[in-house]
Tab-separated table of C-alpha atoms and ligand atoms in Angstrom:
chain	number	residue	atom	x	y	z
A	1	UNK	CA	58.316	117.882	137.583
A	2	UNK	CA	61.500	116.324	138.373
A	3	UNK	CA	64.531	118.205	138.045
A	4	UNK	CA	67.501	115.685	137.091
A	5	UNK	CA	70.337	117.377	136.112
A	6	UNK	CA	73.512	116.581	138.122
A	7	UNK	CA	75.353	119.489	140.051
A	8	UNK	CA	79.146	119.617	138.297
A	9	UNK	CA	82.080	120.110	140.248
A	10	UNK	CA	85.392	119.200	138.307
A	11	UNK	CA	88.070	120.808	136.611
A	12	UNK	CA	90.576	119.850	133.472
A	13	UNK	CA	92.751	120.238	130.451
A	14	UNK	CA	91.728	120.256	127.164
A	15	UNK	CA	93.730	120.204	123.781
A	16	UNK	CA	96.630	117.970	125.511
A	17	UNK	CA	98.957	116.986	122.454
A	18	UNK	CA	100.931	114.334	122.856
A	19	UNK	CA	103.333	113.008	119.769
A	20	UNK	CA	104.696	109.579	120.559
A	21	UNK	CA	107.499	108.047	118.054
A	22	UNK	CA	107.999	104.155	118.035
A	23	UNK	CA	105.387	103.146	120.463
A	24	UNK	CA	105.185	99.259	120.119
A	25	UNK	CA	102.638	98.227	117.168
A	26	UNK	CA	99.240	96.603	117.268
A	27	UNK	CA	99.674	93.231	115.694
A	28	UNK	CA	97.435	90.144	116.090
A	29	UNK	CA	93.998	91.683	115.744
A	30	UNK	CA	91.362	89.270	114.080
A	31	UNK	CA	91.253	89.876	110.686
A	32	UNK	CA	87.643	90.602	109.126
A	33	UNK	CA	86.575	89.818	105.286
A	34	UNK	CA	85.331	93.507	104.894
A	35	UNK	CA	88.492	95.106	106.085
A	36	UNK	CA	92.043	95.156	104.845
A	37	UNK	CA	92.770	96.074	108.642
A	38	UNK	CA	95.970	94.388	110.252
A	39	UNK	CA	97.193	96.519	113.099
A	40	UNK	CA	98.920	99.803	113.344
A	41	UNK	CA	102.551	100.733	113.000
A	42	UNK	CA	102.397	102.878	115.769
A	43	UNK	CA	105.999	104.887	114.895
A	44	UNK	CA	103.901	107.347	114.967
A	45	UNK	CA	101.004	107.695	117.989
A	46	UNK	CA	99.686	111.077	118.258
A	47	UNK	CA	97.336	111.956	120.599
A	48	UNK	CA	94.905	114.737	121.641
A	49	UNK	CA	94.140	114.162	125.210
A	50	UNK	CA	91.208	116.010	127.499
A	51	UNK	CA	91.409	115.239	131.510
A	52	UNK	CA	88.777	116.036	133.672
A	53	UNK	CA	88.959	115.253	137.486
A	54	UNK	CA	86.500	115.424	140.165
A	55	UNK	CA	86.146	114.826	143.951
A	56	UNK	CA	84.414	116.438	147.100
A	57	UNK	CA	88.105	117.653	148.068
A	58	UNK	CA	87.604	120.094	145.690
A	59	UNK	CA	84.833	121.928	147.013
A	60	UNK	CA	86.527	124.253	149.039
A	61	UNK	CA	88.520	125.847	146.279
A	62	UNK	CA	85.258	126.958	144.368
A	63	UNK	CA	84.077	128.280	147.739
A	64	UNK	CA	86.918	129.281	149.527
A	65	UNK	CA	89.696	129.948	146.640
A	66	UNK	CA	91.654	126.978	148.957
A	67	UNK	CA	93.952	125.896	146.669
A	68	UNK	CA	96.060	123.560	149.347
A	69	UNK	CA	94.812	120.704	147.437
A	70	UNK	CA	94.040	121.715	143.651
A	71	UNK	CA	96.332	119.908	141.194
A	72	UNK	CA	97.108	122.666	138.446
A	73	UNK	CA	96.093	121.723	135.095
A	74	UNK	CA	99.563	122.396	133.688
A	75	UNK	CA	100.622	119.509	135.859
A	76	UNK	CA	97.848	117.294	134.198
A	77	UNK	CA	99.346	118.064	130.839
A	78	UNK	CA	102.684	117.189	132.051
A	79	UNK	CA	101.354	114.291	133.515
A	80	UNK	CA	99.680	112.967	130.608
A	81	UNK	CA	102.706	113.825	128.220
A	82	UNK	CA	105.148	112.315	130.335
A	83	UNK	CA	103.176	108.782	130.817
A	84	UNK	CA	103.243	108.358	126.926
A	85	UNK	CA	106.908	108.208	127.420
A	86	UNK	CA	106.602	105.723	129.773
A	87	UNK	CA	103.461	103.403	128.151
A	88	UNK	CA	104.046	99.889	126.987
A	89	UNK	CA	100.906	99.409	125.515
A	90	UNK	CA	99.721	99.637	121.896
A	91	UNK	CA	96.560	101.368	121.801
A	92	UNK	CA	94.470	104.352	123.086
A	93	UNK	CA	92.356	102.774	125.076
A	94	UNK	CA	95.056	101.119	126.522
A	95	UNK	CA	96.888	104.705	127.206
A	96	UNK	CA	94.206	106.546	128.458
A	97	UNK	CA	93.574	103.393	131.065
A	98	UNK	CA	97.445	103.075	132.126
A	99	UNK	CA	97.293	107.132	132.895
A	100	UNK	CA	93.976	107.148	134.760
A	101	UNK	CA	95.159	104.532	137.187
A	102	UNK	CA	98.643	106.427	137.565
A	103	UNK	CA	96.708	109.522	138.141
A	104	UNK	CA	94.466	107.791	140.631
A	105	UNK	CA	97.481	106.344	142.456
A	106	UNK	CA	99.739	109.633	142.494
A	107	UNK	CA	97.091	111.718	144.084
A	108	UNK	CA	94.413	111.013	146.681
A	109	UNK	CA	92.012	114.013	146.640
A	110	UNK	CA	90.881	112.792	143.405
A	111	UNK	CA	88.064	110.427	143.583
A	112	UNK	CA	87.112	110.122	139.700
A	113	UNK	CA	89.155	110.454	136.354
A	114	UNK	CA	88.060	111.118	132.991
A	115	UNK	CA	90.347	110.888	129.730
A	116	UNK	CA	89.155	111.587	126.358
A	117	UNK	CA	91.507	110.924	123.515
A	118	UNK	CA	91.797	111.272	119.990
A	119	UNK	CA	94.033	109.547	118.153
A	120	UNK	CA	95.322	111.898	115.595
A	121	UNK	CA	95.846	110.133	112.074
A	122	UNK	CA	99.105	110.188	110.177
A	123	UNK	CA	99.234	108.090	107.154
A	124	UNK	CA	102.167	106.134	105.859
A	125	UNK	CA	103.489	107.687	102.229
A	126	UNK	CA	105.071	105.518	100.074
A	127	UNK	CA	108.523	105.294	99.145
A	128	UNK	CA	110.364	103.630	96.100
A	129	UNK	CA	114.059	102.195	96.647
A	130	UNK	CA	115.872	100.293	94.266
A	131	UNK	CA	112.911	100.432	92.039
A	132	UNK	CA	110.790	98.704	94.680
A	133	UNK	CA	107.795	100.609	96.191
A	134	UNK	CA	107.146	100.369	99.678
A	135	UNK	CA	105.664	101.853	102.610
A	136	UNK	CA	107.575	104.737	104.115
A	137	UNK	CA	108.665	103.787	107.708
A	138	UNK	CA	109.804	107.642	108.302
A	139	UNK	CA	107.165	109.657	106.167
A	140	UNK	CA	103.987	110.419	106.849
A	141	UNK	CA	100.649	112.827	106.013
A	142	UNK	CA	98.638	114.431	108.632
A	143	UNK	CA	94.641	113.008	107.105
A	144	UNK	CA	92.305	115.282	108.571
A	145	UNK	CA	89.705	112.702	108.037
A	146	UNK	CA	87.462	110.745	110.266
A	147	UNK	CA	88.923	110.131	113.879
A	148	UNK	CA	89.501	107.216	116.453
A	149	UNK	CA	88.545	108.337	120.047
A	150	UNK	CA	88.726	106.635	123.364
A	151	UNK	CA	87.142	107.463	126.471
A	152	UNK	CA	87.616	106.079	130.190
A	153	UNK	CA	86.292	106.856	133.480
A	154	UNK	CA	87.812	105.497	136.672
A	155	UNK	CA	86.283	106.346	140.264
A	156	UNK	CA	88.159	105.412	143.448
A	157	UNK	CA	86.487	103.230	145.505
A	158	UNK	CA	86.837	101.690	149.066
A	159	UNK	CA	88.508	99.244	148.104
A	160	UNK	CA	89.590	99.417	144.041
A	161	UNK	CA	89.218	101.510	141.346
A	162	UNK	CA	86.136	100.819	139.045
A	163	UNK	CA	85.768	102.132	135.518
A	164	UNK	CA	82.508	103.475	135.365
A	165	UNK	CA	82.751	104.686	131.352
A	166	UNK	CA	84.593	102.790	128.721
A	167	UNK	CA	83.877	103.570	124.832
A	168	UNK	CA	85.575	103.371	121.883
A	169	UNK	CA	84.627	105.692	119.038
A	170	UNK	CA	84.784	106.562	115.344
A	171	UNK	CA	84.152	110.391	114.488
A	172	UNK	CA	83.192	112.055	111.637
A	173	UNK	CA	82.836	109.712	108.669
A	174	UNK	CA	81.423	110.753	105.763
A	175	UNK	CA	79.983	108.496	103.052
A	176	UNK	CA	77.835	109.011	100.283
A	177	UNK	CA	76.310	106.413	98.372
A	178	UNK	CA	75.418	107.519	94.297
A	179	UNK	CA	72.432	105.565	94.308
A	180	UNK	CA	70.526	102.591	95.532
A	181	UNK	CA	68.711	104.496	98.415
A	182	UNK	CA	65.288	105.180	98.810
A	183	UNK	CA	63.079	106.957	101.173
A	184	UNK	CA	59.221	105.992	100.810
A	185	UNK	CA	56.455	105.790	102.772
A	186	UNK	CA	56.415	108.605	105.763
A	187	UNK	CA	54.019	110.366	107.039
A	188	UNK	CA	52.040	112.833	104.360
A	189	UNK	CA	49.890	115.424	105.395
A	190	UNK	CA	49.506	119.003	105.033
A	191	UNK	CA	52.992	119.866	106.698
A	192	UNK	CA	54.508	117.460	103.871
A	193	UNK	CA	56.529	118.724	100.700
A	194	UNK	CA	59.393	115.960	100.393
A	195	UNK	CA	58.306	113.758	97.451
A	196	UNK	CA	58.679	110.193	97.973
A	197	UNK	CA	62.248	109.340	96.441
A	198	UNK	CA	63.005	106.042	95.099
A	199	UNK	CA	66.681	105.875	94.287
A	200	UNK	CA	68.446	108.798	96.055
A	201	UNK	CA	71.998	109.485	96.620
A	202	UNK	CA	72.717	108.984	100.605
A	203	UNK	CA	75.258	111.421	102.147
A	204	UNK	CA	75.815	110.422	105.453
A	205	UNK	CA	77.860	111.874	108.196
A	206	UNK	CA	78.353	109.112	111.504
A	207	UNK	CA	79.615	108.770	115.201
A	208	UNK	CA	80.121	105.623	116.165
A	209	UNK	CA	80.533	104.399	119.660
A	210	UNK	CA	81.336	100.622	120.961
A	211	UNK	CA	81.602	99.325	123.998
A	212	UNK	CA	82.994	96.140	124.988
A	213	UNK	CA	81.272	93.758	127.445
A	214	UNK	CA	84.635	93.400	129.623
A	215	UNK	CA	86.114	96.635	129.658
A	216	UNK	CA	89.953	95.476	129.805
A	217	UNK	CA	89.490	93.764	126.140
A	218	UNK	CA	89.486	97.312	125.375
A	219	UNK	CA	92.682	97.893	126.017
A	220	UNK	CA	94.660	96.155	122.880
A	221	UNK	CA	96.767	94.403	125.659
A	222	UNK	CA	94.544	90.791	124.213
A	223	UNK	CA	95.047	92.193	120.310
A	224	UNK	CA	92.258	89.323	119.265
A	225	UNK	CA	89.374	91.080	121.097
A	226	UNK	CA	90.361	94.687	119.926
A	227	UNK	CA	88.239	96.611	117.660
A	228	UNK	CA	89.535	99.172	115.910
A	229	UNK	CA	88.369	101.873	114.379
A	230	UNK	CA	89.506	101.089	111.042
A	231	UNK	CA	88.115	97.942	111.217
A	232	UNK	CA	84.247	99.438	111.994
A	233	UNK	CA	84.977	102.140	109.048
A	234	UNK	CA	85.420	99.339	106.649
A	235	UNK	CA	82.101	97.209	108.035
A	236	UNK	CA	79.890	100.492	108.270
A	237	UNK	CA	81.005	101.204	104.290
A	238	UNK	CA	80.005	97.459	103.328
A	239	UNK	CA	77.270	97.205	104.407
A	240	UNK	CA	76.542	100.534	103.397
A	241	UNK	CA	77.392	99.336	99.672
A	242	UNK	CA	75.705	96.193	100.385
A	243	UNK	CA	72.113	97.434	101.441
A	244	UNK	CA	69.473	98.903	99.238
A	245	UNK	CA	68.894	101.231	102.120
A	246	UNK	CA	65.080	102.451	103.035
A	247	UNK	CA	66.321	104.795	105.554
A	248	UNK	CA	69.076	106.291	107.916
A	249	UNK	CA	67.581	104.722	110.329
A	250	UNK	CA	67.434	101.620	108.662
A	251	UNK	CA	71.107	101.737	107.899
A	252	UNK	CA	72.488	101.923	111.221
A	253	UNK	CA	70.456	99.504	112.901
A	254	UNK	CA	72.050	96.794	109.874
A	255	UNK	CA	75.221	98.046	110.734
A	256	UNK	CA	75.212	97.894	114.262
A	257	UNK	CA	73.816	94.332	113.642
A	258	UNK	CA	77.027	93.381	111.826
A	259	UNK	CA	79.660	94.949	114.233
A	260	UNK	CA	78.113	93.044	117.098
A	261	UNK	CA	77.904	89.541	115.109
A	262	UNK	CA	81.378	90.392	113.558
A	263	UNK	CA	82.970	91.138	117.024
A	264	UNK	CA	80.783	88.961	120.181
A	265	UNK	CA	83.120	90.578	122.772
A	266	UNK	CA	81.251	94.009	122.466
A	267	UNK	CA	78.068	94.797	124.512
A	268	UNK	CA	76.454	97.243	122.059
A	269	UNK	CA	77.201	99.976	119.115
A	270	UNK	CA	75.741	103.627	119.467
A	271	UNK	CA	75.337	105.622	116.559
A	272	UNK	CA	74.535	109.226	115.898
A	273	UNK	CA	74.051	109.975	111.866
A	274	UNK	CA	73.309	113.185	110.335
A	275	UNK	CA	71.545	113.129	106.600
A	276	UNK	CA	73.817	115.737	104.294
A	277	UNK	CA	71.817	114.373	100.828
A	278	UNK	CA	72.580	116.457	98.368
A	279	UNK	CA	70.012	118.551	96.244
A	280	UNK	CA	69.456	117.672	92.608
A	281	UNK	CA	70.551	120.132	89.951
A	282	UNK	CA	70.725	118.465	86.837
A	283	UNK	CA	68.561	115.357	86.170
A	284	UNK	CA	68.599	114.278	82.568
A	285	UNK	CA	72.052	114.407	81.513
A	286	UNK	CA	71.859	112.985	77.238
A	287	UNK	CA	73.520	109.351	76.782
A	288	UNK	CA	74.460	108.761	80.611
A	289	UNK	CA	72.854	108.113	83.830
A	290	UNK	CA	74.648	111.051	85.605
A	291	UNK	CA	73.382	113.593	87.394
A	292	UNK	CA	74.768	116.731	89.240
A	293	UNK	CA	74.196	117.647	92.436
A	294	UNK	CA	74.734	120.589	94.895
A	295	UNK	CA	75.009	121.015	98.954
A	296	UNK	CA	71.767	120.761	100.730
A	297	UNK	CA	70.690	124.232	102.445
A	298	UNK	CA	70.690	123.533	106.250
A	299	UNK	CA	68.990	122.124	108.370
A	300	UNK	CA	69.918	118.768	108.408
A	301	UNK	CA	68.092	115.803	110.298
A	302	UNK	CA	69.897	113.179	112.548
A	303	UNK	CA	69.302	109.753	114.067
A	304	UNK	CA	70.253	108.430	117.410
A	305	UNK	CA	69.990	104.721	118.012
A	306	UNK	CA	72.019	101.892	120.073
A	307	UNK	CA	72.466	99.026	118.889
A	308	UNK	CA	71.955	95.676	121.569
A	309	UNK	CA	72.900	92.062	121.173
A	310	UNK	CA	69.773	91.203	121.615
A	311	UNK	CA	68.729	93.414	118.173
A	312	UNK	CA	71.605	91.486	116.996
A	313	UNK	CA	70.834	87.744	117.775
A	314	UNK	CA	66.936	88.738	116.618
A	315	UNK	CA	68.203	89.945	113.109
A	316	UNK	CA	70.340	87.254	112.859
A	317	UNK	CA	67.732	84.219	113.558
A	318	UNK	CA	65.796	86.305	110.999
A	319	UNK	CA	68.301	86.020	108.261
A	320	UNK	CA	68.707	82.244	108.945
A	321	UNK	CA	65.170	81.668	108.577
A	322	UNK	CA	64.894	83.837	104.995
A	323	UNK	CA	67.432	81.473	103.901
A	324	UNK	CA	66.419	77.949	105.123
A	325	UNK	CA	63.234	79.134	103.898
A	326	UNK	CA	65.210	79.483	100.171
B	401	LIG	O1	66.802	108.687	105.817
B	401	LIG	C1	65.800	109.433	106.506
B	401	LIG	N1	65.330	109.351	107.231
B	401	LIG	C2	64.519	110.611	107.528
B	401	LIG	O2	63.861	110.186	109.033
B	401	LIG	C3	64.094	111.923	106.843
B	401	LIG	N2	63.400	112.664	106.778
B	401	LIG	C4	63.669	113.368	105.659
B	401	LIG	O3	63.572	114.377	105.247
B	401	LIG	N3	64.390	112.549	104.584
B	401	LIG	C5	64.981	111.542	105.439
B	401	LIG	N4	65.667	110.774	104.988
């Protein structure tokens, strides 16, 4: 049996919080019909960052207790927070790229650095002034719903810095569709107790990760190429609404294809989904199509799938031939 685990040699700092006011706003993104998203004011840019650094130079800090090359994780925290003050871009992806590169510039002994940042969500509240209601430029509500996240890993090579991982994510989007979902035709054998269902409510949790063909297009410097987590969220919800779902497997595939045809600058999109569909309690409410449900008991099911450009192209060709046959 082959053993295929990487040997670990790294250290870093988690939960580095940095709240920046009046970062440059993100404007000029490509607008799509499924989303009202036009940009982010960035009046508040709130980040929770994790930094991980690696390099053979740190081996002796583990084996000998030799701290002579060790950058204290406390200093890493300061580095991240102060660089949010000098950052001139508009996105988390851009901030992490900027900080990772300046970090490698500063510390020769570090051979690779990975930064992961959650963009903490603060929503603009309404205000009324002289009978006119508009978005407050001062008051925000912290929102603990789905979150956007970015990850970048940059490696030092002999001549340059190489981006070895770049990913943008939307985490923990929880969507319920109250009807228009079936699940049937699955294996029936002596272990099967689940009935076929032609119309179930479907409650799913989604993590969605997308990767650009060209890493630099993730940064937001060319806003027309930037894909915002808000747009991915709205696309996913719109497809869910429009699709008579056969399974979560099929739903995430269709969402992935739509994401890739809408944003051709993306290389692939990966889904982690969970099934949290409610249990039925009251089926027959007189004179109503309503029902009563409750939280399902554990365990829960999950799906993992990466949709590629080839998948999206095949799906688009299938749709076009179906349309021309009509
Ligand atoms: O969308 C679903 N996919 C499954 O694989 C599955 N399995 C299950 O019990 N319910 C569901 N639902």
